[in-house]
C-alpha positions as a Markdown table, in Angstrom:
| # | Residue | x | y | z |
|---|---|---|---|---|
| 1 | Unk | 24.1 | 33.8 | -82.0 |
| 2 | Unk | 26.8 | 33.3 | -79.1 |
| 3 | Unk | 28.3 | 36.8 | -77.4 |
| 4 | Unk | 31.0 | 38.1 | -79.1 |
| 5 | Unk | 32.9 | 40.0 | -76.7 |
| 6 | Unk | 37.0 | 41.7 | -77.3 |
| 7 | Unk | 37.6 | 38.5 | -75.4 |
| 8 | Unk | 36.2 | 36.2 | -77.4 |
| 9 | Unk | 37.3 | 37.5 | -80.4 |
| 10 | Unk | 41.0 | 37.2 | -80.0 |
| 11 | Unk | 41.1 | 33.9 | -79.1 |
| 12 | Unk | 39.1 | 33.0 | -82.5 |
| 13 | Unk | 42.1 | 35.4 | -84.1 |
| 14 | Unk | 44.9 | 32.9 | -82.4 |
| 15 | Unk | 43.0 | 30.3 | -83.3 |
| 16 | Unk | 42.7 | 30.9 | -87.1 |
| 17 | Unk | 46.4 | 31.7 | -87.0 |
| 18 | Unk | 47.7 | 28.5 | -85.0 |
| 19 | Unk | 48.5 | 25.2 | -87.6 |
| 20 | Unk | 50.5 | 22.8 | -87.8 |
| 21 | Unk | 54.0 | 23.4 | -89.1 |
| 22 | Unk | 56.5 | 21.3 | -89.7 |
| 23 | Unk | 59.9 | 21.0 | -88.1 |
| 24 | Unk | 61.9 | 22.4 | -90.9 |
| 25 | Unk | 59.8 | 25.8 | -90.7 |
| 26 | Unk | 60.4 | 26.5 | -87.3 |
| 27 | Unk | 63.9 | 26.0 | -87.1 |
| 28 | Unk | 63.8 | 28.5 | -90.3 |
| 29 | Unk | 61.2 | 31.0 | -88.6 |
| 30 | Unk | 63.4 | 31.2 | -85.5 |
| 31 | Unk | 66.7 | 31.7 | -87.4 |
| 32 | Unk | 65.0 | 34.5 | -89.5 |
| 33 | Unk | 63.7 | 36.0 | -85.9 |
| 34 | Unk | 66.9 | 35.9 | -83.8 |
| 35 | Unk | 68.1 | 39.5 | -83.9 |
| 36 | Unk | 71.3 | 40.4 | -85.4 |
| 37 | Unk | 73.9 | 41.3 | -83.0 |
| 38 | Unk | 75.5 | 44.3 | -83.3 |
| 39 | Unk | 79.5 | 45.2 | -82.9 |
| 40 | Unk | 78.4 | 47.6 | -80.3 |
| 41 | Unk | 76.3 | 44.9 | -78.7 |
| 42 | Unk | 78.9 | 42.6 | -79.2 |
| 43 | Unk | 81.1 | 44.8 | -77.0 |
| 44 | Unk | 79.0 | 45.0 | -73.9 |
| 45 | Unk | 77.4 | 41.9 | -74.1 |
| 46 | Unk | 78.6 | 39.5 | -71.2 |
| 47 | Unk | 80.7 | 37.1 | -72.7 |
| 48 | Unk | 82.7 | 39.8 | -74.5 |
| 49 | Unk | 83.0 | 41.2 | -71.1 |
| 50 | Unk | 84.3 | 38.1 | -70.0 |
| 51 | Unk | 86.8 | 37.5 | -73.0 |
| 52 | Unk | 88.3 | 41.1 | -72.0 |
| 53 | Unk | 88.7 | 40.5 | -68.6 |
| 54 | Unk | 90.4 | 37.0 | -69.4 |
| 55 | Unk | 92.8 | 38.7 | -71.4 |
| 56 | Unk | 93.7 | 41.6 | -69.0 |
| 57 | Unk | 94.0 | 39.4 | -66.4 |
| 58 | Unk | 96.3 | 37.5 | -68.8 |
| 59 | Unk | 98.4 | 40.6 | -70.0 |
| 60 | Unk | 98.8 | 41.4 | -65.9 |
| 61 | Unk | 100.2 | 38.0 | -65.2 |
| 62 | Unk | 102.6 | 38.1 | -67.6 |
| 63 | Unk | 103.9 | 41.5 | -66.4 |
| 64 | Unk | 103.2 | 40.8 | -62.7 |
| 65 | Unk | 105.7 | 36.9 | -63.4 |
| 66 | Unk | 108.2 | 39.3 | -65.1 |
| 67 | Unk | 108.9 | 42.1 | -62.9 |
| 68 | Unk | 108.6 | 39.0 | -60.7 |
| 69 | Unk | 111.7 | 37.6 | -62.0 |
| 70 | Unk | 113.0 | 41.1 | -62.2 |
| 71 | Unk | 113.0 | 41.1 | -58.5 |
| 72 | Unk | 114.3 | 37.7 | -57.6 |
| 73 | Unk | 117.3 | 38.0 | -60.0 |
| 74 | Unk | 118.4 | 41.6 | -58.4 |
| 75 | Unk | 117.4 | 43.2 | -61.5 |
| 76 | Unk | 115.1 | 45.6 | -59.7 |
| 77 | Unk | 116.3 | 48.3 | -57.8 |
| 78 | Unk | 113.8 | 49.1 | -55.3 |
| 79 | Unk | 115.1 | 47.2 | -52.9 |
| 80 | Unk | 111.7 | 45.3 | -52.3 |
| 81 | Unk | 111.6 | 41.7 | -51.8 |
| 82 | Unk | 108.6 | 39.3 | -52.2 |
| 83 | Unk | 107.4 | 36.8 | -49.7 |
| 84 | Unk | 108.7 | 33.8 | -51.7 |
| 85 | Unk | 112.4 | 35.5 | -51.7 |
| 86 | Unk | 112.1 | 35.8 | -48.2 |
| 87 | Unk | 110.8 | 33.0 | -47.2 |
| 88 | Unk | 113.8 | 30.6 | -49.0 |
| 89 | Unk | 116.4 | 32.9 | -47.4 |
| 90 | Unk | 114.7 | 32.7 | -43.8 |
| 91 | Unk | 118.0 | 30.7 | -42.3 |
| 92 | Unk | 120.2 | 33.0 | -43.6 |
| 93 | Unk | 118.4 | 36.2 | -42.2 |
| 94 | Unk | 118.0 | 34.8 | -38.8 |
| 95 | Unk | 121.6 | 33.5 | -38.3 |
| 96 | Unk | 122.7 | 37.3 | -39.9 |
| 97 | Unk | 119.7 | 39.6 | -38.1 |
| 98 | Unk | 119.1 | 37.9 | -34.9 |
| 99 | Unk | 120.5 | 40.5 | -32.6 |
| 100 | Unk | 118.7 | 43.8 | -34.9 |
| 101 | Unk | 115.7 | 41.9 | -34.8 |
| 102 | Unk | 115.4 | 40.4 | -31.4 |
| 103 | Unk | 116.7 | 44.3 | -30.5 |
| 104 | Unk | 114.0 | 45.7 | -32.7 |
| 105 | Unk | 111.3 | 43.6 | -31.5 |
| 106 | Unk | 112.6 | 44.4 | -27.5 |
| 107 | Unk | 112.0 | 48.0 | -28.4 |
| 108 | Unk | 107.8 | 47.5 | -29.9 |
| 109 | Unk | 107.6 | 45.4 | -26.2 |
| 110 | Unk | 108.3 | 48.3 | -24.3 |
| 111 | Unk | 107.3 | 50.9 | -26.4 |
| 112 | Unk | 104.1 | 50.6 | -28.1 |
| 113 | Unk | 104.8 | 54.3 | -29.5 |
| 114 | Unk | 105.4 | 53.6 | -33.3 |
| 115 | Unk | 107.4 | 56.6 | -33.6 |
| 116 | Unk | 109.9 | 54.8 | -30.6 |
| 117 | Unk | 111.3 | 52.0 | -32.6 |
| 118 | Unk | 111.6 | 53.7 | -35.9 |
| 119 | Unk | 116.3 | 53.3 | -35.9 |
| 120 | Unk | 115.8 | 49.6 | -35.0 |
| 121 | Unk | 113.6 | 49.0 | -37.8 |
| 122 | Unk | 115.4 | 50.6 | -39.9 |
| 123 | Unk | 118.4 | 48.3 | -38.8 |
| 124 | Unk | 116.5 | 45.2 | -39.3 |
| 125 | Unk | 115.5 | 46.3 | -42.6 |
| 126 | Unk | 119.1 | 47.9 | -43.6 |
| 127 | Unk | 120.7 | 43.9 | -42.7 |
| 128 | Unk | 117.8 | 42.2 | -44.7 |
| 129 | Unk | 118.7 | 44.4 | -48.3 |
| 130 | Unk | 122.3 | 43.9 | -47.2 |
| 131 | Unk | 122.1 | 39.9 | -46.9 |
| 132 | Unk | 119.6 | 39.7 | -50.4 |
| 133 | Unk | 122.5 | 41.9 | -52.4 |
| 134 | Unk | 125.5 | 39.7 | -50.9 |
| 135 | Unk | 123.1 | 36.1 | -51.9 |
| 136 | Unk | 122.3 | 37.8 | -55.1 |
| 137 | Unk | 125.3 | 39.1 | -56.0 |
| 138 | Unk | 127.2 | 35.2 | -54.7 |
| 139 | Unk | 124.1 | 32.6 | -55.7 |
| 140 | Unk | 121.8 | 33.9 | -58.0 |
| 141 | Unk | 120.7 | 31.3 | -59.9 |
| 142 | Unk | 120.0 | 28.7 | -57.0 |
| 143 | Unk | 118.2 | 31.7 | -55.1 |
| 144 | Unk | 115.9 | 32.3 | -58.4 |
| 145 | Unk | 115.6 | 28.6 | -58.8 |
| 146 | Unk | 114.6 | 28.2 | -54.9 |
| 147 | Unk | 112.5 | 31.7 | -54.4 |
| 148 | Unk | 110.3 | 30.6 | -58.2 |
| 149 | Unk | 109.5 | 27.5 | -56.9 |
| 150 | Unk | 108.5 | 28.6 | -53.4 |
| 151 | Unk | 105.8 | 31.0 | -55.5 |
| 152 | Unk | 104.6 | 28.6 | -57.4 |
| 153 | Unk | 104.1 | 26.3 | -54.4 |
| 154 | Unk | 102.7 | 28.9 | -52.2 |
| 155 | Unk | 105.6 | 29.0 | -49.8 |
| 156 | Unk | 105.6 | 25.7 | -48.8 |
| 157 | Unk | 108.9 | 24.2 | -48.0 |
| 158 | Unk | 108.4 | 20.5 | -48.1 |
| 159 | Unk | 107.8 | 20.7 | -51.7 |
| 160 | Unk | 110.9 | 22.5 | -52.5 |
| 161 | Unk | 113.9 | 20.5 | -50.9 |
| 162 | Unk | 115.6 | 19.6 | -53.8 |
| 163 | Unk | 115.8 | 23.6 | -55.0 |
| 164 | Unk | 116.9 | 24.2 | -51.3 |
| 165 | Unk | 119.3 | 21.7 | -50.8 |
| 166 | Unk | 120.7 | 22.9 | -54.2 |
| 167 | Unk | 120.8 | 26.5 | -52.7 |
| 168 | Unk | 121.9 | 25.9 | -49.2 |
| 169 | Unk | 124.8 | 24.1 | -50.8 |
| 170 | Unk | 126.1 | 27.0 | -52.8 |
| 171 | Unk | 125.3 | 29.0 | -50.7 |
| 172 | Unk | 126.3 | 27.8 | -47.1 |
| 173 | Unk | 125.1 | 29.5 | -43.5 |
């Protein structure tokens, strides 16, 4: 009689269980063994998290787009302007607020204390806000189109020359 230890018995049992199986049996067997996914497990699955994150990103993007349009059109009372609006009106800002801006920069150069130049900084900000209000009242459509183009094109002037020409024609320096 051959020696019968636990390892030999386990090997014999495995050999007795294995038999040739057709492909259709393998497919049906794997289908039967696939665990059912509960609603809770689906909620915490990575694909669900990614899908939810995508939905949240789309919602926040639409809210941001509405807010940006409100800022560009002047519907907002906050007085804040996006970078695309500031890039769009930079020539007007340079011409209108040059003296106040130079005074602020001279103050900052002479004194590094932030509180010493608050008055000059407020004057520059006030000049900018007044200019934006004036331009939004005078030529809102061309300003919005130019600012939206700048925003879409990552503030690259060379890709928005048509909108720039229309804005500068409607609102000359």
